[in-house]
Tab-separated table of C-alpha atoms in Angstrom:
chain	number	residue	atom	x	y	z
N	15	MET	CA	20.186	-16.289	28.611
N	16	ARG	CA	17.603	-18.794	29.806
N	17	ARG	CA	14.896	-17.437	32.114
N	18	THR	CA	12.400	-19.891	33.511
N	19	ILE	CA	8.917	-20.159	34.919
N	20	LEU	CA	7.114	-23.195	36.355
N	21	LEU	CA	3.626	-24.520	35.667
N	22	ALA	CA	2.450	-27.012	38.268
N	23	SER	CA	-0.925	-28.143	37.017
N	24	LEU	CA	-3.411	-27.513	34.255
N	25	LEU	CA	-7.152	-28.129	34.011
N	26	LEU	CA	-9.123	-27.693	30.795
N	27	GLY	CA	-12.872	-27.957	30.399
N	28	LEU	CA	-15.957	-26.652	28.722
N	29	VAL	CA	-19.543	-26.792	29.885
N	30	ALA	CA	-23.003	-26.471	28.431
N	31	PHE	CA	-24.485	-23.007	29.020
N	32	GLY	CA	-28.235	-22.597	29.499
N	33	ALA	CA	-30.830	-25.175	30.482
N	34	ALA	CA	-32.070	-25.917	26.977
N	35	PHE	CA	-28.513	-26.309	25.681
N	36	ALA	CA	-27.494	-28.512	28.586
N	37	SER	CA	-30.244	-30.985	27.813
N	38	SER	CA	-29.011	-31.554	24.272
N	39	ALA	CA	-25.229	-31.523	24.613
N	40	ARG	CA	-22.572	-33.054	26.842
N	41	ALA	CA	-19.711	-31.161	28.420
N	42	ASP	CA	-16.123	-32.147	27.748
N	43	SER	CA	-13.153	-31.862	30.083
N	44	ILE	CA	-9.638	-33.057	30.768
N	45	ALA	CA	-8.746	-34.219	34.253
N	46	PRO	CA	-6.110	-32.140	36.060
N	47	ILE	CA	-2.694	-32.439	34.440
N	48	THR	CA	-0.204	-32.707	37.291
N	49	PHE	CA	3.006	-33.614	35.397
N	50	GLU	CA	3.595	-36.359	37.965
N	51	PRO	CA	5.190	-39.775	37.368
N	52	PRO	CA	4.666	-42.352	36.035
N	53	GLN	CA	2.564	-40.587	33.378
N	54	TYR	CA	5.170	-37.844	32.968
N	55	VAL	CA	8.943	-38.179	32.993
N	56	VAL	CA	11.625	-35.515	33.338
N	57	GLY	CA	12.567	-34.188	29.904
N	58	ASP	CA	11.046	-32.666	26.779
N	59	ILE	CA	7.252	-32.319	27.026
N	60	ASN	CA	6.760	-33.096	23.333
N	61	GLY	CA	4.942	-36.397	22.890
N	62	GLN	CA	4.134	-36.878	26.577
N	63	MET	CA	0.460	-37.621	27.284
N	64	GLY	CA	-0.825	-35.768	24.212
N	65	TRP	CA	1.386	-32.665	24.455
N	66	THR	CA	2.906	-31.386	21.211
N	67	LYS	CA	5.787	-29.005	20.445
N	68	GLN	CA	6.857	-29.138	16.821
N	69	ASN	CA	9.842	-26.798	17.159
N	70	PRO	CA	12.576	-28.667	19.094
N	71	ALA	CA	14.356	-25.362	19.825
N	72	TYR	CA	11.698	-24.324	22.329
N	73	ASP	CA	12.857	-25.103	25.866
N	74	VAL	CA	9.752	-26.602	27.508
N	75	LYS	CA	10.397	-29.592	29.737
N	76	VAL	CA	9.056	-31.554	32.664
N	77	ALA	CA	11.411	-30.879	35.582
N	78	ALA	CA	11.861	-31.935	39.193
N	79	VAL	CA	10.536	-29.215	41.502
N	80	SER	CA	13.396	-29.993	43.917
N	81	ALA	CA	15.800	-28.456	41.362
N	82	PHE	CA	14.284	-25.041	42.106
N	83	PRO	CA	14.630	-24.073	45.802
N	84	ALA	CA	12.462	-20.987	45.298
N	85	ALA	CA	9.522	-23.274	44.503
N	86	SER	CA	9.603	-24.988	47.905
N	87	ALA	CA	6.831	-22.675	49.157
N	88	TYR	CA	4.603	-23.258	46.126
N	89	HIS	CA	3.120	-26.540	47.447
N	90	PHE	CA	3.708	-28.146	44.060
N	91	ASP	CA	4.078	-31.907	43.835
N	92	SER	CA	7.334	-33.527	42.727
N	93	GLN	CA	7.319	-32.385	39.088
N	94	ALA	CA	6.250	-29.332	37.097
N	95	LEU	CA	6.385	-28.021	33.549
N	96	ARG	CA	9.399	-25.699	33.201
N	97	VAL	CA	9.095	-23.079	30.464
N	98	SER	CA	12.091	-21.055	29.293
N	99	ASP	CA	12.156	-18.037	26.979
N	100	ALA	CA	15.665	-18.830	25.722
N	101	VAL	CA	14.145	-19.257	22.229
N	102	THR	CA	10.951	-17.444	21.195
N	103	SER	CA	9.074	-16.892	17.960
N	104	GLY	CA	6.047	-15.029	16.653
N	105	SER	CA	4.819	-18.188	14.952
N	106	PHE	CA	1.837	-20.098	16.277
N	107	GLY	CA	1.445	-23.611	14.898
N	108	ASP	CA	4.752	-24.940	16.249
N	109	GLN	CA	4.317	-23.694	19.833
N	110	THR	CA	3.705	-25.946	22.851
N	111	PHE	CA	0.133	-27.280	22.979
N	112	SER	CA	-1.555	-29.166	25.792
N	113	PRO	CA	-3.851	-32.128	25.033
N	114	GLY	CA	-6.969	-30.837	23.265
N	115	LEU	CA	-10.631	-31.301	24.041
N	116	ALA	CA	-12.625	-33.621	21.788
N	117	GLN	CA	-15.644	-31.289	21.846
N	118	PRO	CA	-14.839	-27.731	20.679
N	119	ALA	CA	-16.191	-24.559	22.274
N	120	GLY	CA	-17.697	-21.651	20.360
N	121	GLU	CA	-20.938	-20.072	19.326
N	122	PRO	CA	-24.093	-22.261	19.207
N	123	PRO	CA	-24.514	-25.071	18.392
N	124	LEU	CA	-21.085	-25.670	19.949
N	125	MET	CA	-20.439	-25.575	23.673
N	126	GLN	CA	-20.824	-21.943	24.755
N	127	ARG	CA	-18.491	-21.761	27.739
N	128	PHE	CA	-14.811	-22.641	27.995
N	129	SER	CA	-12.653	-22.631	31.122
N	130	ALA	CA	-9.028	-23.440	31.836
N	131	THR	CA	-7.013	-23.157	35.047
N	132	LEU	CA	-3.277	-23.361	35.622
N	133	TRP	CA	-0.904	-22.852	38.544
N	134	ILE	CA	2.138	-20.731	37.789
N	135	GLY	CA	5.243	-19.578	39.639
N	136	THR	CA	8.695	-18.230	38.838
N	137	ALA	CA	11.685	-20.546	39.020
N	138	LEU	CA	13.662	-17.935	41.013
N	139	SER	CA	12.652	-15.719	43.918
N	140	THR	CA	14.517	-12.776	42.378
N	141	GLU	CA	13.701	-10.816	39.239
N	142	GLN	CA	14.719	-12.402	35.948
N	143	PRO	CA	14.995	-9.288	33.734
N	144	GLY	CA	13.294	-9.853	30.407
N	145	LEU	CA	11.433	-13.007	31.480
N	146	HIS	CA	8.190	-13.280	29.538
N	147	MET	CA	5.717	-15.978	28.568
N	148	SER	CA	2.274	-15.936	26.969
N	149	VAL	CA	-0.600	-18.384	27.418
N	150	SER	CA	-3.582	-18.684	25.075
N	151	PRO	CA	-6.547	-21.045	24.725
N	152	ASP	CA	-6.725	-22.281	21.143
N	153	ASN	CA	-9.913	-23.025	19.214
N	154	GLY	CA	-8.405	-26.148	17.672
N	155	SER	CA	-7.886	-24.665	14.225
N	156	GLY	CA	-5.027	-22.273	14.899
N	157	ALA	CA	-6.813	-19.221	16.340
N	158	ARG	CA	-6.277	-17.822	19.836
N	159	MET	CA	-9.429	-17.365	21.883
N	160	SER	CA	-7.658	-15.192	24.466
N	161	TYR	CA	-4.156	-14.055	25.423
N	162	LEU	CA	-2.299	-13.477	28.687
N	163	LEU	CA	1.303	-12.261	28.797
N	164	PHE	CA	3.476	-12.688	31.902
N	165	GLU	CA	6.436	-10.297	32.278
N	166	ASP	CA	8.899	-10.239	35.178
N	167	HIS	CA	9.603	-6.748	36.582
N	168	SER	CA	11.255	-5.407	39.721
N	169	ASP	CA	7.928	-5.318	41.615
N	170	GLY	CA	6.744	-8.775	40.521
N	171	VAL	CA	5.329	-10.586	37.512
N	172	HIS	CA	2.941	-8.384	35.551
N	173	VAL	CA	-0.053	-10.052	33.888
N	174	ILE	CA	-1.099	-8.334	30.667
N	175	PHE	CA	-4.390	-9.108	28.933
N	176	ARG	CA	-4.445	-8.528	25.172
N	177	ASP	CA	-7.922	-7.839	23.817
N	178	VAL	CA	-9.081	-7.633	20.200
N	179	THR	CA	-10.723	-4.216	19.865
N	180	ASN	CA	-12.279	-4.483	16.399
N	181	PRO	CA	-15.372	-6.671	15.774
N	182	GLY	CA	-14.238	-8.302	12.530
N	183	PRO	CA	-15.419	-9.840	10.265
N	184	VAL	CA	-13.032	-12.756	9.809
N	185	GLY	CA	-10.224	-11.671	7.513
N	186	THR	CA	-10.114	-8.107	8.859
N	187	VAL	CA	-6.700	-7.004	10.139
N	188	SER	CA	-7.162	-7.001	13.912
N	189	THR	CA	-6.261	-4.270	16.368
N	190	PHE	CA	-5.308	-5.067	19.954
N	191	THR	CA	-5.260	-3.317	23.321
N	192	ASP	CA	-2.945	-4.376	26.166
N	193	THR	CA	-4.180	-3.985	29.749
N	194	ASP	CA	-1.984	-4.633	32.799
N	195	ILE	CA	-4.463	-6.481	35.018
N	196	ALA	CA	-2.358	-7.847	37.910
N	197	THR	CA	1.087	-8.043	39.490
N	198	LEU	CA	2.034	-11.420	40.947
N	199	SER	CA	4.380	-11.977	43.856
N	200	ARG	CA	7.376	-14.244	43.297
N	201	THR	CA	7.018	-15.701	46.814
N	202	ARG	CA	4.120	-18.034	45.996
N	203	ALA	CA	2.343	-19.817	43.170
N	204	HIS	CA	-0.747	-18.308	41.569
N	205	SER	CA	-3.895	-19.820	40.095
N	206	ILE	CA	-4.775	-18.379	36.690
N	207	ARG	CA	-8.161	-19.094	35.154
N	208	PHE	CA	-9.685	-18.348	31.770
N	209	SER	CA	-13.491	-18.323	31.632
N	210	ILE	CA	-14.983	-17.541	28.217
N	211	THR	CA	-18.659	-17.352	27.236
N	212	PHE	CA	-19.423	-17.397	23.515
N	213	LYS	CA	-22.453	-15.480	22.250
N	214	THR	CA	-24.099	-15.565	18.846
N	215	GLY	CA	-22.903	-12.699	16.662
N	216	PRO	CA	-19.626	-10.882	15.989
N	217	GLY	CA	-17.521	-9.077	18.575
N	218	ASN	CA	-19.661	-9.861	21.626
N	219	ASP	CA	-18.054	-12.819	23.415
N	220	VAL	CA	-17.347	-12.339	27.126
N	221	GLU	CA	-14.264	-13.351	29.068
N	222	LYS	CA	-13.401	-13.295	32.751
N	223	ARG	CA	-9.823	-13.402	34.062
N	224	ILE	CA	-9.525	-14.653	37.629
N	225	GLU	CA	-6.371	-14.811	39.715
C-alpha cells in the first residue's frame, strides 16, 4: 500500500557563529527549493536540480498539488515533492538527498551552525495507518546529524526526535532515545526547522527543533 506525504519547499543553510569566526569565514546557503516549473518537472526527483536517489524503487516524485484535494488549504504553489513509504529500507547511502552545501558544517574550524527548514503536509486529510517518513541532515560523508520521524496516527502526525545518548567516541556502538515532541494536524501544512550548533569536544552539540 502506498501512503504519501507532501513537501512543499526546502531551505538549507549554515552560518558563521561568533564574531571572530564570522570575520574569517563565509556562510553558505541554498535558495528556497520550491519544486516549481520550469526548474522542476512532474516525475522522479532523481537528477532534478542536484537531487539524488540511487535506489529507483523509492517512490519520491515531483507532483502537481492539484492532484491532492486535501492540500488545497496548505497554500502550496503548483508543485510539491511527494514522498511515499511504499518501499523503505534501513540503508542510508541510496536514500533521497537534496542538493548539498559546498561548505560543510561541524566543529571549528568548520561552520558551527547549520539550519534547514521544510514545509510538510499529508496527502490525505484522513489517517493513513502506518504512514511514516524520516528526515535527517547529512554531514556530507554519510552520517546523520539529526533525525526526525513522522508517523501518522488517529490524532494526527506524531513527530519523534531520535537522540544519540552516548558521547562516543567515533566507532562506539550508539544508543538512541526516541522522544515524541509534537503532534501535527492534517488540516494544514507545517514548517519544520532544524537548528544545530556544533561545539568543540565530544557529545556536546546542541540542537533546536522548531515547529
